[in-house]
Every structure is written in C-alpha cells, then in structure tokens.
Coordinates of C-alpha atoms in Angstrom, one line a residue:
M116 CA -127.3 22.6 87.6
E117 CA -124.3 24.6 88.8
T118 CA -126.3 25.6 92.0
I119 CA -127.4 22.0 92.6
C120 CA -123.9 20.5 92.2
Q121 CA -122.3 23.1 94.4
F122 CA -124.9 22.5 97.1
I123 CA -124.1 18.8 97.0
V124 CA -120.4 19.7 97.4
D125 CA -120.9 22.1 100.3
Y126 CA -123.6 20.2 102.2
E127 CA -122.3 19.3 105.6
S128 CA -118.8 20.2 104.5
Q129 CA -116.1 19.6 107.0
E130 CA -113.2 22.0 107.5
D131 CA -110.6 19.2 107.1
V132 CA -111.7 18.3 103.6
Q133 CA -108.5 17.4 101.8
Y134 CA -109.5 18.5 98.3
H135 CA -111.2 21.8 97.4
R136 CA -113.0 22.1 94.1
Q137 CA -115.8 24.2 92.7
F138 CA -118.3 23.8 89.9
H139 CA -118.6 26.6 87.4
V140 CA -120.5 27.1 84.1
T141 CA -117.7 27.9 81.6
D142 CA -117.3 28.9 78.0
P143 CA -114.3 30.1 76.1
R144 CA -114.6 33.6 77.6
S145 CA -114.6 32.3 81.2
F146 CA -110.8 31.8 81.4
E147 CA -108.0 34.1 82.2
D148 CA -105.7 32.3 79.7
E149 CA -108.0 32.6 76.7
D150 CA -108.0 29.8 74.2
P151 CA -109.7 30.4 70.9
L152 CA -109.9 26.7 70.2
L153 CA -112.1 25.9 73.2
P154 CA -115.5 24.5 72.2
S155 CA -118.0 27.4 72.0
F156 CA -120.7 25.6 74.1
Q157 CA -121.2 26.0 77.8
V158 CA -120.0 23.2 80.1
L159 CA -120.2 22.7 83.9
S160 CA -116.5 22.5 84.8
L161 CA -115.0 21.2 88.0
V162 CA -112.2 23.7 89.0
E163 CA -109.2 22.8 91.2
M164 CA -108.7 25.3 94.1
D165 CA -105.8 25.7 96.4
S166 CA -106.2 25.8 100.2
E167 CA -105.8 29.6 100.5
N168 CA -108.7 30.2 98.0
K169 CA -110.8 27.2 98.8
S170 CA -113.9 29.4 99.7
K171 CA -113.3 32.1 97.2
K172 CA -116.1 32.4 94.6
L173 CA -114.4 32.7 91.3
S174 CA -115.6 35.4 88.9
R175 CA -115.7 35.3 85.1
R176 CA -112.2 35.3 83.5
S177 CA -110.5 34.4 86.8
I178 CA -110.1 30.7 86.0
Y179 CA -107.1 29.2 84.3
R180 CA -107.7 26.3 82.0
R181 CA -105.0 24.3 83.8
Q182 CA -107.4 24.3 86.9
L183 CA -109.9 22.1 85.1
V184 CA -110.0 18.5 86.4
S185 CA -113.4 17.1 85.4
F186 CA -116.7 18.3 83.8
L187 CA -120.5 17.7 83.5
M188 CA -122.0 17.8 80.0
L189 CA -125.7 18.6 80.0
G190 CA -127.9 17.6 77.1
T191 CA -131.6 17.7 76.4
A192 CA -134.3 15.1 76.8
K193 CA -133.8 12.0 74.6
E194 CA -135.3 11.7 71.1
Q195 CA -136.4 8.5 69.6
P196 CA -133.5 6.2 68.5
H197 CA -132.3 6.7 64.9
P198 CA -133.6 3.8 62.8
F199 CA -130.1 3.1 61.4
Y200 CA -127.6 4.1 64.1
G201 CA -129.7 2.8 67.0
R202 CA -129.3 6.0 69.0
S203 CA -130.8 9.5 68.9
V204 CA -129.1 12.4 67.2
D205 CA -129.0 14.2 70.5
D206 CA -127.1 11.3 72.1
A207 CA -124.5 11.4 69.4
M208 CA -124.1 15.2 69.5
L209 CA -123.7 15.0 73.3
D210 CA -121.0 12.4 73.1
A211 CA -119.2 14.5 70.4
K212 CA -119.3 17.6 72.6
A213 CA -118.0 15.6 75.6
V214 CA -115.1 14.2 73.5
A215 CA -114.2 17.7 72.3
Y216 CA -114.2 19.1 75.8
A217 CA -112.2 16.2 77.2
S218 CA -109.5 16.7 74.5
R219 CA -109.2 20.4 75.6
I220 CA -108.7 19.4 79.2
L221 CA -106.0 17.0 78.2
Y222 CA -104.5 19.8 76.2
S223 CA -104.7 22.2 79.2
R224 CA -103.3 19.6 81.6
P225 CA -100.9 17.6 79.4
F226 CA -99.8 15.2 82.3
L227 CA -103.2 13.6 82.6
L228 CA -103.6 9.9 81.8
Y229 CA -107.4 10.3 81.5
V230 CA -110.3 12.6 82.1
I231 CA -113.5 11.7 83.8
G232 CA -116.8 13.3 82.6
V233 CA -120.4 13.0 83.7
I234 CA -122.9 13.1 80.8
L235 CA -126.5 13.8 81.7
D236 CA -129.8 14.8 80.2
K237 CA -133.0 15.7 81.9
T238 CA -133.8 12.1 83.0
S239 CA -130.6 10.2 83.3
F240 CA -126.8 10.3 83.6
S241 CA -123.6 8.2 82.9
V242 CA -119.9 8.5 83.8
T243 CA -117.4 8.4 81.0
V244 CA -113.6 8.0 81.1
F245 CA -111.6 9.5 78.2
D246 CA -108.1 8.5 77.4
R247 CA -105.7 8.2 74.5
A248 CA -107.3 5.0 73.3
G249 CA -110.9 6.2 73.3
M250 CA -113.7 6.3 75.9
L251 CA -115.3 4.0 78.4
S252 CA -118.9 4.7 79.6
S253 CA -121.0 3.4 82.4
E254 CA -124.6 2.4 81.8
R255 CA -127.1 5.2 81.9
R256 CA -128.9 5.5 85.1
A257 CA -132.3 7.3 85.7
F258 CA -132.3 10.1 88.2
S259 CA -135.6 8.9 89.5
A260 CA -134.2 5.6 90.8
N261 CA -130.5 6.6 91.3
L262 CA -130.4 10.1 92.7
D263 CA -128.2 8.8 95.6
V264 CA -125.7 7.5 93.1
F265 CA -125.6 10.9 91.3
V266 CA -124.9 12.6 94.7
R267 CA -122.1 10.2 95.4
V268 CA -120.5 10.8 92.0
I269 CA -120.5 14.5 92.5
R270 CA -119.2 14.2 96.1
R271 CA -116.4 11.8 95.0
L272 CA -115.3 14.0 92.1
S273 CA -115.3 17.2 94.1
R274 CA -114.1 16.2 97.6
D275 CA -112.8 12.7 97.9
M276 CA -110.7 11.9 94.8
S277 CA -107.1 12.9 94.6
L278 CA -105.6 14.4 91.5
V279 CA -104.1 10.9 90.7
D280 CA -107.6 9.4 91.1
L281 CA -108.8 12.0 88.6
G282 CA -106.2 11.0 86.0
H283 CA -103.1 13.0 86.9
N284 CA -99.9 11.0 86.3
P285 CA -98.3 10.1 89.6
N286 CA -94.8 10.6 88.1
M287 CA -95.5 14.2 87.4
Y288 CA -96.3 16.8 90.1
L289 CA -96.1 20.5 90.8
S290 CA -92.8 21.9 91.9
P291 CA -92.7 23.0 95.6
G292 CA -94.4 26.4 96.0
H293 CA -96.2 26.3 92.7
T294 CA -100.0 26.1 92.2
Y295 CA -102.4 25.8 89.3
R296 CA -103.8 29.2 90.1
Q297 CA -100.6 31.2 90.0
T298 CA -100.3 33.8 87.2
A299 CA -97.0 32.4 85.8
Y300 CA -97.2 28.9 84.2
P301 CA -96.2 26.5 87.0
S302 CA -93.2 24.3 86.9
F303 CA -93.5 20.5 87.2
V304 CA -91.2 17.7 88.4
V305 CA -91.2 14.8 86.0
E306 CA -89.9 11.4 87.2
T307 CA -89.4 8.4 85.0
G308 CA -90.5 6.0 87.8
G309 CA -89.6 2.4 88.6
V310 CA -88.1 0.8 91.7
S311 CA -85.2 -1.4 90.6
S312 CA -83.6 1.1 88.1
E313 CA -82.4 4.6 88.9
C314 CA -85.3 7.1 88.6
Q315 CA -84.5 10.1 86.6
R316 CA -86.0 13.5 87.5
F317 CA -86.5 16.5 85.3
L318 CA -87.8 20.0 86.1
T319 CA -89.8 21.8 83.5
E320 CA -89.4 25.6 82.9
G321 CA -92.3 27.7 81.7
K322 CA -95.1 26.9 79.3
P323 CA -94.7 23.8 77.1
I324 CA -93.2 24.4 73.7
F325 CA -95.8 22.3 72.0
I326 CA -98.9 20.2 73.1
S327 CA -100.9 17.9 70.8
M328 CA -104.5 19.0 70.5
S329 CA -106.0 15.6 69.7
L330 CA -107.7 13.2 72.1
M331 CA -106.4 9.9 70.6
G332 CA -103.0 9.2 69.3
R333 CA -99.5 10.3 70.5
G334 CA -100.7 13.1 72.8
A335 CA -97.2 14.6 72.6
S336 CA -96.0 17.5 74.8
V337 CA -92.6 19.2 74.6
W338 CA -91.0 21.1 77.5
N339 CA -88.0 23.2 78.2
I340 CA -85.7 21.6 80.9
C341 CA -82.1 21.6 82.0
Y342 CA -80.2 18.4 81.4
G343 CA -77.2 18.6 83.6
E344 CA -76.1 22.2 82.9
Q345 CA -77.3 22.5 79.3
P346 CA -80.7 23.6 78.1
A347 CA -82.7 20.7 76.5
M348 CA -86.2 19.6 75.5
L349 CA -88.2 16.9 77.2
V350 CA -90.7 15.1 74.9
V351 CA -93.5 13.1 76.5
A352 CA -95.7 11.1 74.1
W353 CA -97.6 7.8 73.7
R354 CA -96.3 5.2 71.3
M355 CA -97.8 1.9 70.1
E356 CA -96.6 -1.1 72.1
S357 CA -95.7 -2.8 68.8
T358 CA -93.1 -0.1 67.8
T359 CA -90.3 -1.9 69.5
G360 CA -87.7 0.5 68.0
N361 CA -88.8 3.2 70.4
S362 CA -89.3 1.1 73.5
G363 CA -85.7 1.5 74.7
S364 CA -83.2 4.2 74.6
G365 CA -81.0 2.4 72.0
G366 CA -83.4 2.8 69.1
L367 CA -84.1 6.4 69.9
L368 CA -80.5 7.3 70.5
S369 CA -79.6 5.9 67.1
S370 CA -82.4 7.9 65.4
F371 CA -81.4 11.3 66.8
Q372 CA -77.7 11.7 66.3
P373 CA -76.2 15.1 65.4
S374 CA -74.3 13.8 62.4
Q375 CA -77.0 14.8 60.0
P376 CA -78.3 18.3 59.3
G377 CA -81.5 19.4 61.0
R378 CA -81.3 16.7 63.7
G379 CA -81.0 17.0 67.4
T380 CA -79.1 14.7 69.8
C381 CA -81.1 12.4 72.0
M382 CA -79.4 12.3 75.4
V383 CA -81.7 9.8 77.1
A384 CA -84.9 8.0 76.3
G385 CA -87.2 5.3 77.6
D386 CA -90.7 4.3 78.8
F387 CA -92.3 5.8 82.0
L388 CA -92.7 3.2 84.7
W389 CA -95.2 3.2 87.6
P390 CA -93.6 4.7 90.8
D391 CA -94.3 1.6 92.9
H392 CA -93.1 -1.2 90.4
D393 CA -91.2 -1.6 87.1
L394 CA -94.2 -2.1 84.8
P395 CA -94.5 0.5 82.0
Q396 CA -97.3 3.1 82.1
D397 CA -99.6 2.0 79.3
I398 CA -103.3 2.2 78.6
E399 CA -104.0 -1.4 79.6
S400 CA -102.5 -0.8 83.1
V401 CA -104.4 2.5 83.4
R402 CA -107.7 0.8 82.5
K403 CA -106.7 -2.5 84.3
C404 CA -108.0 -4.6 81.4
K405 CA -106.8 -5.8 78.0
L406 CA -107.7 -3.7 75.0
K407 CA -109.9 -5.4 72.4
D408 CA -109.2 -4.8 68.7
K409 CA -106.9 -1.8 69.6
N410 CA -103.2 -1.3 69.9
N411 CA -101.9 -0.8 73.4
L412 CA -100.2 2.6 74.0
V413 CA -97.1 3.1 76.2
L414 CA -96.1 6.5 77.6
H415 CA -92.4 7.3 76.8
Y416 CA -90.0 10.2 77.0
L417 CA -86.8 11.5 75.4
V418 CA -84.5 14.4 76.1
I419 CA -83.1 16.2 73.1
T420 CA -80.5 18.9 72.7
P421 CA -80.2 21.6 71.7
A422 CA -83.2 23.4 73.1
G423 CA -85.5 25.0 70.6
K424 CA -88.8 26.6 69.9
M425 CA -91.7 26.4 67.4
L426 CA -91.2 28.0 64.0
W427 CA -94.1 30.5 64.7
D428 CA -92.1 31.8 67.7
A429 CA -89.3 33.0 65.5
N430 CA -88.0 36.5 66.4
S431 CA -86.9 37.5 62.9
D432 CA -87.2 36.5 59.2
V433 CA -83.7 35.1 59.4
E434 CA -84.6 32.8 62.3
L435 CA -87.8 31.7 60.5
V436 CA -86.0 30.8 57.2
S437 CA -83.2 29.1 59.1
G438 CA -85.7 27.0 61.0
L439 CA -87.6 26.0 57.9
L440 CA -84.4 25.0 56.2
A441 CA -83.3 22.9 59.1
A442 CA -86.7 21.2 59.2
I443 CA -86.5 20.4 55.5
Q444 CA -83.0 19.0 55.9
G445 CA -84.1 16.9 58.9
K446 CA -87.0 15.5 56.9
F447 CA -84.8 14.8 53.9
T448 CA -82.2 12.8 56.0
S449 CA -85.0 11.1 58.0
F450 CA -86.7 9.9 54.8
F451 CA -83.8 7.6 54.1
R452 CA -83.9 6.3 57.7
S453 CA -87.7 5.6 57.6
I454 CA -88.3 8.1 60.4
Q455 CA -91.8 9.7 60.4
L456 CA -92.2 13.4 59.9
K457 CA -93.9 13.7 63.3
N458 CA -90.6 12.5 64.9
C459 CA -88.5 15.0 63.0
L460 CA -88.0 17.9 65.3
G461 CA -85.7 20.0 63.1
K462 CA -82.9 22.3 64.2
A463 CA -83.4 24.6 67.1
I464 CA -83.8 28.2 66.1

C-alpha cells in the first residue's frame, strides 16, 4: 500500500507543487524522537517534507513525530456483523486503532484542530475526521466502484491541501526559519486572532512543558514564552462553552492571583478567535455544524507567571519536595474556591 500511495502522489508530479509529503509505513521505532507510548502496530503515515528535502527518501529513524499530518489505517477483510453490536469485531478494532493513532498525532502536533485519517480494508475505504469532540466518518466506499475517489483522496491529502486544510490552527505557525524537520524543537508564533480587538502574539521557546495525551477533552498544552521581559507559561486548552467563568479574562484572572500559596498569577486570558472575524474557535465552527447531544468546546488560552516545569523534571530532591508542597498548598486553597485540580498548576520549581 505504501508503494501504491506514493505512486499516486508522484504520478505526473509537477515541479511547482506547493506541498511536499511522503507516505511511509511507521511503527514506534521509525521515529528519531522515540515515543514509548506510540501504538505498537504499523500505520501508513503521511509525512510533511520541507522544500529542500522534498525528494529525499526518508530512512528508518529519520522521521520526527511532529512531521505527521495524516495517516492510512489498513485492516483486513470484513467479518460478518456481530449479532448484538451490528458491526464486525474487525471494524471495531480498526476504529479503536485509528482513534489511538489520531490521539498520538494530536499529541505530536498540539496546535492541530483535527486530524484526517483514511480507514480501509481489502475491499472498501472511508475518510474520518478526529477532533476533541469525537470523530466524523464518511460512508464506506467500495474500491471496485470508487477507485477514482480513492485516488483523489490520496492526491488531495498529499499535494493539494494546506496545513490549515489538514487541521493546523491558522493562529499558530512556525517561526521564520524554523521547520518541522530540524533537530531542535521548532518555535511557534501563537496569535489570539480577531479583527476588531488587538491581536496578541506569543513566541514559544523549546519543547512544550506538558501536552495532554487524550483525544477528547481539554487537550491542554503548556509552553515556555516571554511575556514582556519576564519568563511565563502559555496554556492552550479546550473548555466547555457552558463554563462561562473561563470565557473571559476576568474569571481567570480572579482564579489565579498570587495571594495564596502554590498559585501563579494569570497575566492575560481569553478565547482564541478566528483570524478573519471575531467568532471564537470552537468545535461547531470547525465542523461547520451544530453538535447533537454534546457540549460545544471552545479553545482558550492563559498566560501565567512565574514560569515553571513539571515535577518529574526537578533537578534535586529539594526542588521535588518544594514543588510537591506547592502543589498541595495550591490544591488546598483551590478547594475552597471550587477550582478543579486540573486547573491547579502549583508553584514553579
């Protein structure tokens, strides 16, 4: 399948193709930045290439996880539908594998709004979009009657769709001179968006301090930045639309004041807005439809000082114990303010 897909990509390829991507069969040992939590099965991954290396054939362990933009999940021929669930065991297992791999791509590229995957067996295929509210799948199409559609899907994913089309947030982009293939973790420019209000801009430094590993839920990531001239942390996460206390900076600022032990100071907070209008970035606007029987999720941010690091990155026993004590103090004071533990960041160590 890797050979077939790459042939489709390269067939009558023009030199002025704007986007350069390659298909590679990958497993956890395929990546330069090894991740022990990657699913152990093989996947046909679509890898982002820069213009200088567009024709270079990547070898094993020369791919960075942050280069992954999409994937193909290959299953076996269908079994008979299960009498109770109405689908075959193979179908359910294939979907579970696809969800697991999509969550790892979201972990490797934390500024994605969604991931597109192609799920196929020996006779048919479908296209699935994974986001923080779940997954949306097309109808399954038989290869025998829809081979032209499959070819168009592969060509679109690999040659025609921009990173934004493939789910990358338009408010966040690589810093000038940085690429996904560079050895050091690239820096990103993060903009809050909007047209009528002043758009704030942050510049990340190095690897994220923390990234959520789940597919659904808050999908939080924490980054080192400079706010003015002082080191700070940028938190990007999804919130439920109904939690109005976090929708504006006022609620967040009152929740993160330095007057209590183990608490940081929230310098600024708010919802991300689309770059071409003042509507918030939420799941309904990403999907362009209303969610049924689900809470809408809104992407928001906050900047917290002082800058810190995770407890497991402590450089000494003293730092570790100091950080644990600060986290306990922060949780204790937050308990009386009805702040959830996941929102308690503790004292920087």
